[in-house]
CSV table of C-alpha atoms and ligand atoms in Angstrom, one decimal:
chain,number,residue,atom,x,y,z
A,1,MET,CA,-7.8,-25.8,7.2
A,2,ILE,CA,-6.8,-22.2,7.9
A,3,THR,CA,-7.1,-21.3,11.6
A,4,ILE,CA,-5.8,-18.0,12.8
A,5,THR,CA,-4.5,-18.3,16.3
A,6,ASP,CA,-2.1,-15.4,16.1
A,7,LYS,CA,-3.2,-12.3,14.1
A,8,HIS,CA,0.4,-11.6,13.1
A,9,ASN,CA,0.1,-14.6,10.8
A,10,CYS,CA,-2.5,-13.3,8.5
A,11,CYS,CA,-2.0,-10.4,6.2
A,12,GLY,CA,-5.6,-10.5,5.0
A,13,CYS,CA,-4.8,-11.1,1.3
A,14,SER,CA,-7.9,-13.3,0.9
A,15,ALA,CA,-6.1,-16.0,-1.3
A,16,CYS,CA,-7.6,-18.7,1.0
A,17,VAL,CA,-11.1,-17.2,0.7
A,18,GLN,CA,-10.9,-17.1,-3.1
A,19,ALA,CA,-9.3,-20.5,-3.5
A,20,CYS,CA,-11.6,-22.6,-1.3
A,21,PRO,CA,-13.5,-25.0,-3.6
A,22,LYS,CA,-16.4,-25.2,-1.1
A,23,GLN,CA,-16.6,-21.4,-0.6
A,24,CYS,CA,-16.8,-22.1,3.1
A,25,ILE,CA,-14.4,-19.3,4.2
A,26,SER,CA,-15.8,-15.9,5.1
A,27,PHE,CA,-13.9,-12.8,6.0
A,28,GLU,CA,-14.9,-11.3,9.3
A,29,GLU,CA,-13.8,-7.8,10.5
A,30,ASP,CA,-12.3,-7.7,14.0
A,31,GLU,CA,-12.5,-5.0,16.6
A,32,GLN,CA,-9.6,-3.1,14.9
A,33,GLY,CA,-11.3,-3.1,11.5
A,34,PHE,CA,-9.1,-5.8,9.9
A,35,ARG,CA,-10.5,-8.8,8.2
A,36,TYR,CA,-9.6,-12.4,9.0
A,37,PRO,CA,-10.8,-15.7,7.4
A,38,LEU,CA,-13.3,-17.8,9.3
A,39,VAL,CA,-14.0,-21.4,8.1
A,40,ASP,CA,-17.4,-23.0,8.3
A,41,LYS,CA,-16.1,-26.3,9.6
A,42,ALA,CA,-19.3,-28.2,8.8
A,43,ALA,CA,-18.8,-27.4,5.1
A,44,CYS,CA,-15.0,-27.9,5.0
A,45,VAL,CA,-13.8,-31.0,3.2
A,46,ASP,CA,-10.2,-30.7,4.5
A,47,CYS,CA,-8.7,-30.4,1.0
A,48,GLY,CA,-5.8,-28.2,2.4
A,49,LEU,CA,-6.0,-25.7,-0.5
A,50,CYS,CA,-6.4,-22.7,1.8
A,51,GLU,CA,-3.1,-23.5,3.5
A,52,LYS,CA,-1.4,-24.2,0.2
A,53,VAL,CA,-2.2,-20.7,-1.1
A,54,CYS,CA,-1.4,-18.8,2.1
A,55,PRO,CA,1.6,-16.5,1.6
A,56,VAL,CA,2.3,-16.4,5.3
A,57,LEU,CA,2.5,-20.2,5.6
A,58,ASN,CA,4.5,-20.3,2.4
A,59,ALA,CA,6.7,-17.2,2.5
A,60,GLY,CA,9.0,-16.7,-0.5
A,61,GLU,CA,12.8,-16.2,-0.4
A,62,PRO,CA,14.3,-12.7,-0.2
A,63,ARG,CA,15.7,-11.4,-3.5
A,64,HIS,CA,18.3,-8.8,-4.3
A,65,PRO,CA,17.1,-6.7,-7.2
A,66,LEU,CA,18.7,-7.2,-10.6
A,67,ALA,CA,18.7,-3.5,-11.2
A,68,VAL,CA,17.6,-0.3,-9.5
A,69,TYR,CA,16.4,3.0,-11.1
A,70,ALA,CA,15.2,6.5,-10.4
A,71,ALA,CA,12.5,7.5,-12.9
A,72,ILE,CA,10.1,10.3,-13.6
A,73,ASN,CA,7.0,10.3,-15.7
A,74,PRO,CA,7.4,13.1,-18.3
A,75,ASN,CA,3.7,13.8,-18.2
A,76,GLU,CA,3.6,16.6,-15.6
A,77,GLU,CA,-0.1,16.3,-14.9
A,78,ILE,CA,0.1,12.5,-14.3
A,79,ARG,CA,3.1,13.0,-12.1
A,80,ARG,CA,1.3,15.6,-10.0
A,81,GLU,CA,-1.7,13.2,-9.5
A,82,SER,CA,0.7,10.4,-8.6
A,83,SER,CA,2.3,10.0,-5.1
A,84,SER,CA,5.9,9.5,-6.3
A,85,GLY,CA,7.2,9.9,-9.9
A,86,GLY,CA,4.2,8.4,-11.7
A,87,ILE,CA,5.8,5.2,-12.8
A,88,PHE,CA,2.7,3.2,-12.0
A,89,THR,CA,0.7,5.0,-14.8
A,90,ALA,CA,3.6,4.7,-17.3
A,91,LEU,CA,3.8,0.9,-16.8
A,92,ALA,CA,0.0,0.5,-16.8
A,93,GLU,CA,-0.4,2.5,-20.0
A,94,ALA,CA,2.1,0.3,-21.8
A,95,VAL,CA,0.0,-2.8,-20.7
A,96,LEU,CA,-3.3,-1.2,-21.9
A,97,ASP,CA,-1.6,-0.4,-25.2
A,98,GLU,CA,-1.4,-4.1,-25.7
A,99,SER,CA,-5.1,-4.6,-24.9
A,100,GLY,CA,-4.2,-5.7,-21.4
A,101,VAL,CA,-6.0,-5.3,-18.0
A,102,VAL,CA,-4.7,-3.4,-15.0
A,103,PHE,CA,-5.6,-4.1,-11.4
A,104,GLY,CA,-5.1,-1.6,-8.6
A,105,ALA,CA,-6.5,0.0,-5.4
A,106,ARG,CA,-9.2,2.7,-5.6
A,107,PHE,CA,-11.9,4.2,-3.4
A,108,ASN,CA,-15.5,2.8,-3.6
A,109,ASP,CA,-18.6,5.0,-3.1
A,110,GLN,CA,-18.2,4.7,0.7
A,111,TRP,CA,-14.6,5.9,0.4
A,112,GLU,CA,-13.3,2.5,1.4
A,113,VAL,CA,-10.3,1.2,-0.4
A,114,VAL,CA,-10.9,-1.8,-2.7
A,115,HIS,CA,-9.1,-3.6,-5.5
A,116,ALA,CA,-10.6,-3.4,-8.9
A,117,TYR,CA,-9.6,-3.5,-12.6
A,118,THR,CA,-9.7,-1.3,-15.7
A,119,GLU,CA,-9.3,-1.8,-19.4
A,120,SER,CA,-9.0,1.9,-20.3
A,121,LYS,CA,-6.5,4.7,-19.7
A,122,GLU,CA,-9.2,6.9,-18.2
A,123,GLY,CA,-9.9,4.1,-15.7
A,124,LEU,CA,-6.4,4.4,-14.4
A,125,ALA,CA,-7.1,7.8,-12.7
A,126,PRO,CA,-8.8,6.3,-9.6
A,127,PHE,CA,-5.9,3.9,-9.0
A,128,ARG,CA,-3.4,6.8,-9.0
A,129,GLY,CA,-2.1,8.0,-5.7
A,130,SER,CA,-1.4,6.0,-2.5
A,131,LYS,CA,-4.3,5.3,-0.2
A,132,TYR,CA,-3.0,4.7,3.3
A,133,VAL,CA,-5.7,2.1,4.3
A,134,GLN,CA,-5.7,-1.6,3.8
A,135,SER,CA,-7.4,-2.3,0.5
A,136,ARG,CA,-9.9,-5.2,0.1
A,137,VAL,CA,-8.7,-7.6,-2.6
A,138,GLY,CA,-12.3,-9.0,-3.1
A,139,GLU,CA,-12.7,-11.3,-6.1
A,140,THR,CA,-9.8,-9.8,-8.0
A,141,TYR,CA,-7.5,-12.8,-7.9
A,142,ARG,CA,-10.2,-14.9,-9.6
A,143,GLN,CA,-10.8,-12.1,-12.1
A,144,ALA,CA,-7.1,-11.8,-12.9
A,145,LYS,CA,-6.9,-15.6,-13.4
A,146,ALA,CA,-9.9,-15.5,-15.8
A,147,PHE,CA,-8.2,-12.8,-17.9
A,148,LEU,CA,-4.9,-14.7,-17.9
A,149,GLN,CA,-6.7,-17.9,-19.1
A,150,GLN,CA,-8.2,-15.9,-22.0
A,151,GLY,CA,-4.6,-15.0,-23.0
A,152,ARG,CA,-4.9,-11.3,-22.0
A,153,LYS,CA,-2.0,-9.4,-20.6
A,154,VAL,CA,-2.6,-8.5,-16.9
A,155,MET,CA,-0.8,-6.0,-14.7
A,156,TYR,CA,-1.6,-6.6,-11.0
A,157,THR,CA,-0.5,-4.0,-8.5
A,158,GLY,CA,-0.7,-3.9,-4.7
A,159,THR,CA,1.2,-4.3,-1.5
A,160,PRO,CA,3.8,-7.0,-1.4
A,161,CYS,CA,1.6,-9.4,0.6
A,162,GLN,CA,-1.2,-8.9,-2.0
A,163,ILE,CA,1.2,-9.9,-4.8
A,164,ALA,CA,2.5,-12.8,-2.8
A,165,GLY,CA,-1.2,-13.9,-2.2
A,166,LEU,CA,-2.0,-13.6,-5.9
A,167,LYS,CA,1.1,-15.6,-7.0
A,168,ARG,CA,0.3,-18.4,-4.5
A,169,TYR,CA,-3.4,-18.3,-5.6
A,170,LEU,CA,-2.4,-18.7,-9.3
A,171,GLY,CA,0.0,-21.5,-8.5
A,172,LYS,CA,1.9,-21.2,-11.8
A,173,GLU,CA,3.8,-18.6,-13.8
A,174,TYR,CA,2.1,-16.8,-16.7
A,175,ASP,CA,4.2,-15.0,-19.3
A,176,GLN,CA,1.5,-12.3,-19.8
A,177,LEU,CA,1.4,-11.4,-16.1
A,178,LEU,CA,3.2,-8.4,-14.8
A,179,THR,CA,3.2,-8.0,-11.0
A,180,VAL,CA,4.1,-4.7,-9.4
A,181,ASP,CA,4.2,-4.1,-5.6
A,182,VAL,CA,4.8,-0.9,-3.7
A,183,VAL,CA,7.3,-0.6,-1.0
A,184,CYS,CA,5.1,-0.9,2.1
A,185,HIS,CA,5.4,0.8,5.5
A,186,GLY,CA,2.3,-1.1,6.6
A,187,VAL,CA,-1.5,-0.6,6.2
A,188,PRO,CA,-3.6,1.3,8.8
A,189,SER,CA,-6.9,0.2,10.1
A,190,PRO,CA,-10.0,0.6,7.8
A,191,LEU,CA,-12.0,1.2,11.0
A,192,VAL,CA,-9.9,4.2,12.1
A,193,TRP,CA,-10.2,5.5,8.5
A,194,ARG,CA,-14.0,5.1,8.3
A,195,ASN,CA,-14.5,6.8,11.7
A,196,TYR,CA,-12.1,9.6,10.8
A,197,LEU,CA,-14.1,10.4,7.6
A,198,ARG,CA,-17.4,10.2,9.6
A,199,ASP,CA,-16.0,12.7,12.1
A,200,ILE,CA,-14.8,15.3,9.6
A,201,THR,CA,-18.1,15.1,7.6
A,202,ALA,CA,-20.5,15.0,10.5
A,203,ASN,CA,-21.4,11.4,9.4
A,204,ASN,CA,-22.2,12.4,5.9
A,205,LEU,CA,-19.7,10.7,3.6
A,206,SER,CA,-21.7,11.5,0.5
A,207,GLN,CA,-20.4,15.1,0.8
A,208,ILE,CA,-16.9,14.0,0.0
A,209,ALA,CA,-15.8,14.8,-3.6
A,210,SER,CA,-12.1,13.8,-3.6
A,211,ILE,CA,-9.4,12.5,-1.2
A,212,ASN,CA,-5.7,12.9,-1.8
A,213,PHE,CA,-3.3,11.5,0.9
A,214,ARG,CA,-0.4,12.9,-1.0
A,215,ASP,CA,-1.3,16.4,-2.3
A,216,LYS,CA,1.9,17.8,-3.8
A,217,SER,CA,0.9,21.5,-3.8
A,218,THR,CA,3.1,21.9,-0.7
A,219,GLY,CA,5.8,19.7,-2.3
A,220,TRP,CA,6.5,16.0,-2.7
A,221,LYS,CA,8.5,15.7,0.5
A,222,ASN,CA,6.3,18.0,2.6
A,223,TYR,CA,3.0,16.7,1.2
A,224,SER,CA,-0.5,17.5,2.5
A,225,VAL,CA,-3.6,15.5,3.0
A,226,LYS,CA,-6.5,17.1,1.1
A,227,ILE,CA,-10.1,16.0,1.4
A,228,CYS,CA,-12.6,18.1,-0.6
A,229,GLY,CA,-16.3,18.4,-0.6
A,230,GLN,CA,-18.7,20.3,-3.0
A,231,GLU,CA,-18.0,23.6,-1.3
A,232,GLU,CA,-14.9,25.7,-2.0
A,233,THR,CA,-13.4,25.1,1.5
A,234,PRO,CA,-12.0,21.6,1.8
A,235,PHE,CA,-12.8,19.5,4.8
A,236,VAL,CA,-9.1,18.9,5.3
A,237,ASN,CA,-6.0,20.6,3.8
A,238,GLU,CA,-3.0,20.2,6.1
A,239,SER,CA,0.5,18.9,6.2
A,240,TYR,CA,0.7,15.1,6.8
A,241,ARG,CA,2.7,16.0,9.9
A,242,LYS,CA,-0.4,17.7,11.4
A,243,ASN,CA,-3.1,15.3,10.1
A,244,PRO,CA,-4.3,13.1,13.0
A,245,PHE,CA,-5.0,10.0,10.7
A,246,MET,CA,-1.5,10.3,9.2
A,247,GLN,CA,0.0,10.8,12.6
A,248,VAL,CA,-1.4,7.6,14.0
A,249,PHE,CA,-0.5,5.7,10.8
A,250,LEU,CA,3.1,6.9,10.7
A,251,LYS,CA,3.5,6.4,14.5
A,252,ASP,CA,2.5,2.7,13.8
A,253,PHE,CA,-0.4,2.8,16.3
A,254,CYS,CA,-3.0,1.2,14.0
A,255,LEU,CA,-1.2,-1.0,11.5
A,256,ARG,CA,-2.4,-4.5,10.7
A,257,PRO,CA,-0.5,-6.8,13.2
A,258,SER,CA,1.1,-8.8,10.3
A,259,CYS,CA,2.8,-5.5,9.2
A,260,HIS,CA,5.1,-5.9,12.1
A,261,THR,CA,6.3,-9.3,10.9
A,262,CYS,CA,5.7,-8.8,7.2
A,263,PRO,CA,6.0,-12.0,5.1
A,264,ALA,CA,6.5,-10.4,1.7
A,265,LYS,CA,9.1,-7.5,1.9
A,266,SER,CA,12.7,-7.8,0.5
A,267,GLY,CA,11.4,-9.2,-2.8
A,268,LYS,CA,9.8,-12.2,-1.1
A,269,SER,CA,6.5,-11.3,-2.7
A,270,GLY,CA,7.7,-12.7,-6.1
A,271,SER,CA,6.8,-9.5,-7.9
A,272,ASP,CA,8.5,-8.5,-11.2
A,273,LEU,CA,8.9,-4.9,-10.1
A,274,THR,CA,8.8,-3.0,-6.8
A,275,ILE,CA,8.0,0.8,-6.9
A,276,ALA,CA,8.4,3.4,-4.2
A,277,ASP,CA,9.3,7.0,-3.4
A,278,PHE,CA,13.0,7.7,-4.1
A,279,TRP,CA,13.4,9.4,-0.7
A,280,GLY,CA,16.9,10.8,-0.3
A,281,ILE,CA,17.6,10.9,-4.0
A,282,ASN,CA,20.9,12.8,-4.0
A,283,ASP,CA,20.9,14.3,-7.5
A,284,PRO,CA,19.4,17.7,-8.3
A,285,ASP,CA,18.8,16.6,-11.9
A,286,TRP,CA,16.4,14.0,-10.6
A,287,ASP,CA,14.8,15.9,-7.7
A,288,ASP,CA,12.6,18.9,-8.3
A,289,ASP,CA,10.4,18.1,-5.3
A,290,LYS,CA,7.6,17.1,-7.7
A,291,GLY,CA,8.1,13.3,-7.1
A,292,THR,CA,10.7,10.8,-8.1
A,293,SER,CA,10.0,7.1,-8.4
A,294,LEU,CA,12.3,4.3,-7.2
A,295,ILE,CA,12.1,1.1,-9.2
A,296,LEU,CA,13.5,-2.3,-8.1
A,297,VAL,CA,13.7,-4.7,-11.0
A,298,HIS,CA,13.4,-8.4,-9.9
A,299,THR,CA,12.9,-10.2,-13.2
A,300,CYS,CA,13.7,-10.0,-16.9
A,301,GLN,CA,10.0,-9.6,-17.5
A,302,GLY,CA,10.0,-6.6,-15.2
A,303,GLN,CA,13.0,-5.1,-17.0
A,304,GLN,CA,11.3,-5.6,-20.4
A,305,SER,CA,8.1,-3.9,-19.2
A,306,LEU,CA,10.1,-1.0,-17.7
A,307,ASP,CA,12.0,-0.5,-21.0
A,308,SER,CA,8.9,-0.7,-23.0
A,309,CYS,CA,7.3,2.3,-21.3
A,310,ASN,CA,10.1,4.5,-22.5
A,311,ILE,CA,10.4,7.0,-19.7
A,312,PRO,CA,13.5,8.9,-18.5
A,313,LYS,CA,15.3,6.7,-15.9
A,314,LYS,CA,18.7,6.6,-14.3
A,315,GLN,CA,20.4,3.5,-13.0
A,316,THR,CA,21.5,3.6,-9.4
A,317,SER,CA,22.6,1.3,-6.6
A,318,TYR,CA,20.5,-0.7,-4.1
A,319,GLU,CA,22.5,0.9,-1.3
A,320,ASP,CA,21.3,4.3,-2.4
A,321,ALA,CA,17.7,3.1,-2.5
A,322,ILE,CA,17.7,1.4,0.9
A,323,SER,CA,19.5,4.1,2.8
A,324,HIS,CA,16.4,6.3,3.1
A,325,ASN,CA,13.8,3.7,2.7
A,326,PRO,CA,14.1,1.0,5.4
A,327,SER,CA,10.6,-0.3,4.6
A,328,ILE,CA,12.0,-2.1,1.5
A,329,GLU,CA,13.4,-4.7,3.9
A,330,LYS,CA,12.3,-4.1,7.4
A,331,SER,CA,9.0,-4.4,9.1
A,332,VAL,CA,8.3,-1.6,11.6
A,333,ALA,CA,8.6,-2.4,15.2
A,334,GLU,CA,5.5,-2.6,17.4
A,335,ASN,CA,4.9,0.7,19.1
A,336,LYS,CA,4.9,0.0,22.8
A,337,PHE,CA,1.8,2.2,23.2
A,338,ILE,CA,-0.4,0.3,20.8
A,339,SER,CA,-2.7,-1.1,23.5
A,340,LEU,CA,-2.9,2.3,25.1
A,341,PHE,CA,-3.8,3.8,21.7
A,342,TRP,CA,-6.7,1.3,21.2
A,343,GLN,CA,-7.9,1.8,24.7
A,344,GLN,CA,-8.0,5.6,24.2
A,345,TYR,CA,-9.4,5.2,20.7
A,346,TYR,CA,-12.4,3.2,21.8
A,347,ASN,CA,-13.2,5.9,24.4
A,348,ASP,CA,-12.4,9.0,22.5
A,349,GLY,CA,-11.6,8.4,18.8
A,350,LEU,CA,-8.7,10.5,17.5
A,351,ASN,CA,-9.6,13.4,19.9
A,352,ASN,CA,-6.9,14.1,22.4
A,353,ILE,CA,-4.4,11.9,20.5
A,354,GLN,CA,-1.7,14.6,20.9
A,355,SER,CA,-0.7,13.5,24.5
A,356,LEU,CA,-0.1,9.9,23.2
A,357,LEU,CA,1.8,11.2,20.2
A,358,ASP,CA,4.0,13.3,22.5
A,359,LYS,CA,4.9,10.2,24.5
A,360,THR,CA,6.4,8.7,21.4
A,361,LYS,CA,8.4,11.7,20.3
A,362,PRO,CA,12.1,10.7,20.1
A,363,SER,CA,14.4,12.4,22.6
A,364,ILE,CA,16.9,14.9,21.3
A,365,ILE,CA,19.7,12.3,21.9
A,366,ASN,CA,17.8,9.7,19.8
A,367,ARG,CA,17.2,12.3,17.0
A,368,LEU,CA,20.9,13.2,17.0
A,369,HIS,CA,21.8,9.5,16.8
A,370,ARG,CA,19.5,9.0,13.9
A,371,LYS,CA,21.0,12.0,12.1
A,372,ILE,CA,24.6,10.8,12.6
A,373,ARG,CA,23.6,7.2,11.5
A,374,ARG,CA,22.1,8.7,8.3
A,375,LEU,CA,25.2,10.8,7.6
A,376,ILE,CA,27.5,7.8,8.1
B,401,FAD,C1,0.0,1.5,2.3
B,401,FAD,C2,1.2,2.0,1.5
B,401,FAD,C3,2.4,2.2,2.2
B,401,FAD,C4,3.5,2.6,1.5
B,401,FAD,N1,4.7,2.8,2.1
B,401,FAD,C5,5.8,3.2,1.4
B,401,FAD,C6,7.1,3.4,2.0
B,401,FAD,O1,7.2,3.1,3.2
B,401,FAD,N2,8.1,3.9,1.3
B,401,FAD,C7,8.0,4.2,0.0
B,401,FAD,O2,8.9,4.6,-0.7
B,401,FAD,N3,6.8,4.0,-0.7
B,401,FAD,C8,5.7,3.5,0.0
B,401,FAD,N4,4.5,3.4,-0.6
B,401,FAD,C9,4.5,3.5,-2.1
B,401,FAD,C10,4.3,4.9,-2.6
B,401,FAD,O3,3.5,5.7,-1.7
B,401,FAD,C11,3.7,4.9,-4.0
B,401,FAD,O4,2.5,4.2,-4.0
B,401,FAD,C12,4.5,4.3,-5.1
B,401,FAD,O5,5.8,4.8,-5.1
B,401,FAD,C13,3.9,4.4,-6.5
B,401,FAD,O6,3.8,5.7,-6.8
B,401,FAD,P1,3.6,6.2,-8.3
B,401,FAD,O7,3.9,7.6,-8.3
B,401,FAD,O8,4.4,5.3,-9.3
B,401,FAD,O9,2.1,5.9,-8.7
B,401,FAD,P2,0.8,6.2,-7.9
B,401,FAD,O10,-0.2,6.5,-8.9
B,401,FAD,O11,1.0,7.1,-6.8
B,401,FAD,O12,0.5,4.8,-7.2
B,401,FAD,C14,-0.6,4.1,-7.4
B,401,FAD,C15,-0.3,2.6,-7.1
B,401,FAD,O13,-0.4,2.4,-5.7
B,401,FAD,C16,-1.3,1.3,-5.5
B,401,FAD,N5,-2.0,1.5,-4.3
B,401,FAD,C17,-2.5,2.7,-3.8
B,401,FAD,N6,-3.1,2.5,-2.6
B,401,FAD,C18,-2.9,1.2,-2.3
B,401,FAD,C19,-3.4,0.4,-1.2
B,401,FAD,N7,-4.0,0.9,-0.2
B,401,FAD,N8,-3.1,-0.9,-1.3
B,401,FAD,C20,-2.5,-1.5,-2.3
B,401,FAD,N9,-2.0,-0.7,-3.4
B,401,FAD,C21,-2.3,0.6,-3.4
B,401,FAD,C22,-2.2,1.4,-6.7
B,401,FAD,O14,-2.9,0.2,-7.0
B,401,FAD,C23,-1.2,1.7,-7.8
B,401,FAD,O15,-0.5,0.6,-8.2
B,401,FAD,C24,3.4,2.9,0.1
B,401,FAD,C25,2.1,2.8,-0.6
B,401,FAD,C26,1.0,2.3,0.1
B,401,FAD,C27,-0.3,2.1,-0.6
B,402,SF4,S1,-9.5,-27.1,3.7
B,402,SF4,FE1,-10.4,-26.9,1.7
B,402,SF4,S2,-12.6,-26.9,2.0
B,402,SF4,FE2,-11.7,-26.6,4.0
B,402,SF4,S3,-11.6,-24.4,4.2
B,402,SF4,FE3,-9.6,-24.9,3.4
B,402,SF4,S4,-9.9,-24.8,1.2
B,402,SF4,FE4,-12.0,-24.8,2.1
B,403,SF4,S1,-2.7,-14.5,4.8
B,403,SF4,FE1,-4.2,-14.6,3.2
B,403,SF4,S2,-4.3,-16.8,2.6
B,403,SF4,FE2,-3.2,-16.6,4.6
B,403,SF4,S3,-4.9,-16.9,6.1
B,403,SF4,FE3,-4.7,-14.7,5.8
B,403,SF4,S4,-6.1,-14.2,4.2
B,403,SF4,FE4,-5.9,-16.4,4.2
B,404,SF4,S1,3.7,-4.4,5.6
B,404,SF4,FE1,3.7,-6.4,4.7
B,404,SF4,S2,2.0,-7.4,5.7
B,404,SF4,FE2,1.7,-5.2,6.0
B,404,SF4,S3,0.4,-4.6,4.2
B,404,SF4,FE3,2.6,-4.2,3.7
B,404,SF4,S4,3.1,-6.1,2.6
B,404,SF4,FE4,1.3,-6.6,3.7
């Protein structure tokens, strides 16, 4: 039976919750807003299934990609709405053209991030764009399995640990399943997100009309966070460097503990494809600052799906890909001020966060070191 004694050992994929034949595992939110499984011991029959499907207890082997590409979706509008080069939509449309089903992360009516599915191209729009909050997988592994058993083609997208959880949950390979994970820095706390939205809307979330974590009107690299209401003036429209939620996310103050010891990076998720931003693409023909996708191909099925969506792509090396994107392989270290952050957060929310952020600013010498390392 699943027992969480160290929170680093649960990525919250919910494979155990969905697999339990007695439905005696519930998901409880902790004080940081992350959900963990809790077993009703009286109802448990000790079948061991929850442990069998857990991607942390059964981590996969790291894989070196078979091929690496830079790619750009030629549809400019879709690329603008996407966080990177829009490869997610290109892959998804090819699956829908074969009467398939696509799973991804979207906002619900409370602006929480949840997994859901669509069978139409219009239904892809809410999945577009990165949402920097842990998404709730809900019942989607069960739903994906039901579609697969009907013989439907299924594309399931998510973080590497969500793909690892799905694969363990399914327990066998399906020819019609395409799994695509995103390179993952880590997922910030849903609690910090919820409270941030309440703060900026004076506790009236229904005023929000749209949220874009990666608005490209200021460029792909120097993106902005844009949160609009019904009025002309947005609630938030500022560089990610200035946005308090993005600052605490990128400084690793409020990531899920498992993100510091990720069980699914480096291809361990078992996905067919991994997609990401091609940060540091060193080719002016492939960088117009409107977004370029990086694609790591792990399986022949992944290569076939990529070829079938017929978008311009250029083959490149894994070394090129990894040099500006350490999150492909490495978990981020735990910020030594995490406890201080939570202490301050419970007292004062994200107000006065600047002094804490200043403490974590790298010194000039460290910055110089980093630059030299990059150049080398
Ligand atoms: C939490 C998070 C951290 C990331 N960290 C990095 C990183 O360090 N380096 C890097 O290069 N790229 C990172 N990415 C991936 C990158 O931001 C893009 O999502 C990816 O390149 C796909 O872009 P696209 O243009 O092809 O499509 P888009 O339309 O931008 O991507 C949409 C895809 O992202 C998925 N998605 C969106 N939000 C979530 C979520 N909260 N949980 C699970 N899946 C989600 C959707 O299901 C869909 O598959 C991260 C993404 C997320 C969600
Ligand atoms: S051991 Fe079996 S019955 Fe008990 S919680 Fe795990 S899956 Fe459920
Ligand atoms: S990692 Fe997933 S399967 Fe393992 S305990 Fe956590 S929620 Fe359950
Ligand atoms: S860093 Fe790893 S554990 Fe954290 S959300 Fe991403 S894939 Fe999951």
